[in-house]
Amino acid sequence: HEFTFASASTGQIKQWKCPEGAFMQNFDGHNAIINTLSVNEDNVLFSGGDNGSAAFFDWKTGYKYQSLDSIAQPGSLDAEAGIMSSTFDKTGLRLITGEADKTIKIWREDENATPETHPLEWKPTLGRQKF
């Protein structure tokens, strides 16, 4: 049985293998100070940032499925849009976040979403190489 964990800092999410602490991979594409990480049993990694940005990744491959921005409640400052904590519920289908605007939000997957309705901005991380 393999155990892994993730660490996060400004724009960096790294996956490590236990118990030896060997580096496995980077999760690219969440450019914020990352406050919280959660993984469900379907291998979906969620990351929440201090600016309200959020990203969903495949835990095994590092592929970013989706990114979105949480919106602070009316009357809050823009700086209070941060996502401070997160967990998936017992089913793994709903994500619960605690946010800097003092709200708790419950998120669920939009089953009608398609790449056309929710496009993902993606650019290759490797430059072109000639052989």
mmCIF file of C-alpha atoms in Angstrom:
data_model
loop_
_atom_site.group_PDB
_atom_site.id
_atom_site.type_symbol
_atom_site.label_atom_id
_atom_site.label_comp_id
_atom_site.label_asym_id
_atom_site.label_seq_id
_atom_site.Cartn_x
_atom_site.Cartn_y
_atom_site.Cartn_z
ATOM 1 C CA HIS A 1 0.000 0.000 0.000
ATOM 2 C CA GLU A 2 1.403 3.379 -0.996
ATOM 3 C CA PHE A 3 0.992 6.516 1.104
ATOM 4 C CA THR A 4 1.473 9.999 -0.298
ATOM 5 C CA PHE A 5 0.988 13.544 0.914
ATOM 6 C CA ALA A 6 1.017 17.033 -0.560
ATOM 7 C CA SER A 7 2.583 20.299 0.552
ATOM 8 C CA ALA A 8 1.686 23.774 -0.650
ATOM 9 C CA SER A 9 3.124 27.272 -0.658
ATOM 10 C CA THR A 10 2.891 30.270 -2.976
ATOM 11 C CA GLY A 11 1.876 28.813 -6.338
ATOM 12 C CA GLN A 12 3.483 25.454 -5.544
ATOM 13 C CA ILE A 13 1.808 22.139 -4.782
ATOM 14 C CA LYS A 14 4.110 19.153 -4.473
ATOM 15 C CA GLN A 15 3.302 15.476 -4.010
ATOM 16 C CA TRP A 16 5.586 13.314 -1.874
ATOM 17 C CA LYS A 17 5.849 9.573 -1.207
ATOM 18 C CA CYS A 18 5.938 8.227 2.343
ATOM 19 C CA PRO A 19 7.809 7.089 4.336
ATOM 20 C CA GLU A 20 10.950 7.982 2.390
ATOM 21 C CA GLY A 21 9.793 11.524 1.531
ATOM 22 C CA ALA A 22 10.623 11.123 -2.169
ATOM 23 C CA PHE A 23 9.356 13.878 -4.477
ATOM 24 C CA MET A 24 6.763 12.580 -6.963
ATOM 25 C CA GLN A 25 5.338 15.521 -8.952
ATOM 26 C CA ASN A 26 4.293 19.171 -9.091
ATOM 27 C CA PHE A 27 0.706 20.283 -9.582
ATOM 28 C CA ASP A 28 0.937 23.320 -11.867
ATOM 29 C CA GLY A 29 -1.592 26.032 -12.522
ATOM 30 C CA HIS A 30 -2.723 27.472 -9.182
ATOM 31 C CA ASN A 31 -0.945 30.812 -8.880
ATOM 32 C CA ALA A 32 -1.851 32.011 -5.389
ATOM 33 C CA ILE A 33 -0.822 31.591 -1.768
ATOM 34 C CA ILE A 34 -2.380 28.190 -1.157
ATOM 35 C CA ASN A 35 -4.055 27.844 2.238
ATOM 36 C CA THR A 36 -5.784 24.480 1.994
ATOM 37 C CA LEU A 37 -5.628 21.113 0.228
ATOM 38 C CA SER A 38 -8.139 18.234 0.281
ATOM 39 C CA VAL A 39 -8.299 14.901 -1.565
ATOM 40 C CA ASN A 40 -11.364 12.673 -1.951
ATOM 41 C CA GLU A 41 -11.530 8.913 -2.555
ATOM 42 C CA ASP A 42 -11.957 9.499 -6.307
ATOM 43 C CA ASN A 43 -8.441 11.030 -6.361
ATOM 44 C CA VAL A 44 -9.620 14.611 -6.836
ATOM 45 C CA LEU A 45 -7.259 17.129 -5.209
ATOM 46 C CA PHE A 46 -8.748 20.517 -4.294
ATOM 47 C CA SER A 47 -6.581 23.555 -3.564
ATOM 48 C CA GLY A 48 -7.886 26.842 -2.153
ATOM 49 C CA GLY A 49 -6.021 30.150 -2.257
ATOM 50 C CA ASP A 50 -5.905 33.321 -0.192
ATOM 51 C CA ASN A 51 -7.364 35.308 -3.116
ATOM 52 C CA GLY A 52 -10.466 33.105 -3.436
ATOM 53 C CA SER A 53 -9.078 31.047 -6.305
ATOM 54 C CA ALA A 54 -9.654 27.306 -6.345
ATOM 55 C CA ALA A 55 -8.384 24.451 -8.493
ATOM 56 C CA PHE A 56 -9.253 20.784 -8.934
ATOM 57 C CA PHE A 57 -6.554 18.296 -9.984
ATOM 58 C CA ASP A 58 -6.253 14.573 -10.692
ATOM 59 C CA TRP A 59 -4.252 13.287 -7.685
ATOM 60 C CA LYS A 60 -2.573 10.551 -9.752
ATOM 61 C CA THR A 61 -1.540 12.507 -12.870
ATOM 62 C CA GLY A 62 -1.479 16.155 -11.741
ATOM 63 C CA TYR A 63 -3.875 17.192 -14.543
ATOM 64 C CA LYS A 64 -5.903 20.301 -13.638
ATOM 65 C CA TYR A 65 -9.597 19.655 -14.295
ATOM 66 C CA GLN A 66 -11.003 23.037 -13.384
ATOM 67 C CA SER A 67 -10.276 26.379 -11.797
ATOM 68 C CA LEU A 68 -12.746 28.866 -10.374
ATOM 69 C CA ASP A 69 -12.992 31.859 -8.066
ATOM 70 C CA SER A 70 -15.058 31.984 -4.909
ATOM 71 C CA ILE A 71 -16.941 35.239 -4.395
ATOM 72 C CA ALA A 72 -17.000 37.010 -1.025
ATOM 73 C CA GLN A 73 -20.449 37.634 0.414
ATOM 74 C CA PRO A 74 -22.034 41.070 -0.200
ATOM 75 C CA GLY A 75 -20.614 43.718 2.122
ATOM 76 C CA SER A 76 -17.231 41.997 2.396
ATOM 77 C CA LEU A 77 -13.931 43.366 1.178
ATOM 78 C CA ASP A 78 -12.299 41.783 -1.876
ATOM 79 C CA ALA A 79 -9.479 40.694 0.446
ATOM 80 C CA GLU A 80 -12.002 38.522 2.317
ATOM 81 C CA ALA A 81 -12.522 36.190 -0.645
ATOM 82 C CA GLY A 82 -9.803 33.800 0.594
ATOM 83 C CA ILE A 83 -10.433 30.087 1.045
ATOM 84 C CA MET A 84 -8.937 29.179 4.414
ATOM 85 C CA SER A 85 -9.969 25.530 4.964
ATOM 86 C CA SER A 86 -11.541 22.652 3.060
ATOM 87 C CA THR A 87 -12.718 19.075 3.352
ATOM 88 C CA PHE A 88 -14.790 16.673 1.297
ATOM 89 C CA ASP A 89 -17.902 15.220 2.954
ATOM 90 C CA LYS A 90 -18.096 11.474 3.670
ATOM 91 C CA THR A 91 -19.493 10.748 0.199
ATOM 92 C CA GLY A 92 -16.615 12.639 -1.456
ATOM 93 C CA LEU A 93 -19.160 14.344 -3.718
ATOM 94 C CA ARG A 94 -19.471 17.653 -1.883
ATOM 95 C CA LEU A 95 -16.671 20.008 -0.929
ATOM 96 C CA ILE A 96 -17.020 22.140 2.203
ATOM 97 C CA THR A 97 -14.919 25.320 2.448
ATOM 98 C CA GLY A 98 -14.359 27.808 5.252
ATOM 99 C CA GLU A 99 -13.685 31.259 3.865
ATOM 100 C CA ALA A 100 -12.163 34.530 5.039
ATOM 101 C CA ASP A 101 -15.530 36.324 4.761
ATOM 102 C CA LYS A 102 -16.734 34.118 7.667
ATOM 103 C CA THR A 103 -18.846 31.875 5.433
ATOM 104 C CA ILE A 104 -18.995 28.121 5.072
ATOM 105 C CA LYS A 105 -19.767 27.049 1.509
ATOM 106 C CA ILE A 106 -20.840 23.655 0.233
ATOM 107 C CA TRP A 107 -19.909 22.915 -3.379
ATOM 108 C CA ARG A 108 -21.085 20.084 -5.617
ATOM 109 C CA GLU A 109 -20.162 19.003 -9.122
ATOM 110 C CA ASP A 110 -22.173 20.450 -11.994
ATOM 111 C CA GLU A 111 -23.151 17.274 -13.834
ATOM 112 C CA ASN A 112 -24.110 19.271 -16.943
ATOM 113 C CA ALA A 113 -20.687 20.917 -17.276
ATOM 114 C CA THR A 114 -18.768 20.322 -20.496
ATOM 115 C CA PRO A 115 -15.417 21.584 -21.823
ATOM 116 C CA GLU A 116 -17.444 24.085 -23.863
ATOM 117 C CA THR A 117 -19.402 25.502 -20.897
ATOM 118 C CA HIS A 118 -16.413 25.450 -18.520
ATOM 119 C CA PRO A 119 -13.253 25.886 -20.649
ATOM 120 C CA LEU A 120 -9.856 25.475 -19.027
ATOM 121 C CA GLU A 121 -7.004 27.791 -19.920
ATOM 122 C CA TRP A 122 -4.003 25.541 -20.453
ATOM 123 C CA LYS A 123 -0.536 26.136 -21.814
ATOM 124 C CA PRO A 124 2.227 23.540 -22.020
ATOM 125 C CA THR A 125 4.827 23.880 -19.276
ATOM 126 C CA LEU A 126 7.642 22.535 -21.455
ATOM 127 C CA GLY A 127 9.144 24.514 -24.302
ATOM 128 C CA ARG A 128 9.534 23.136 -27.789
ATOM 129 C CA GLN A 129 12.594 21.017 -28.356
ATOM 130 C CA LYS A 130 14.216 19.839 -31.565
ATOM 131 C CA PHE A 131 15.924 16.487 -31.679
#
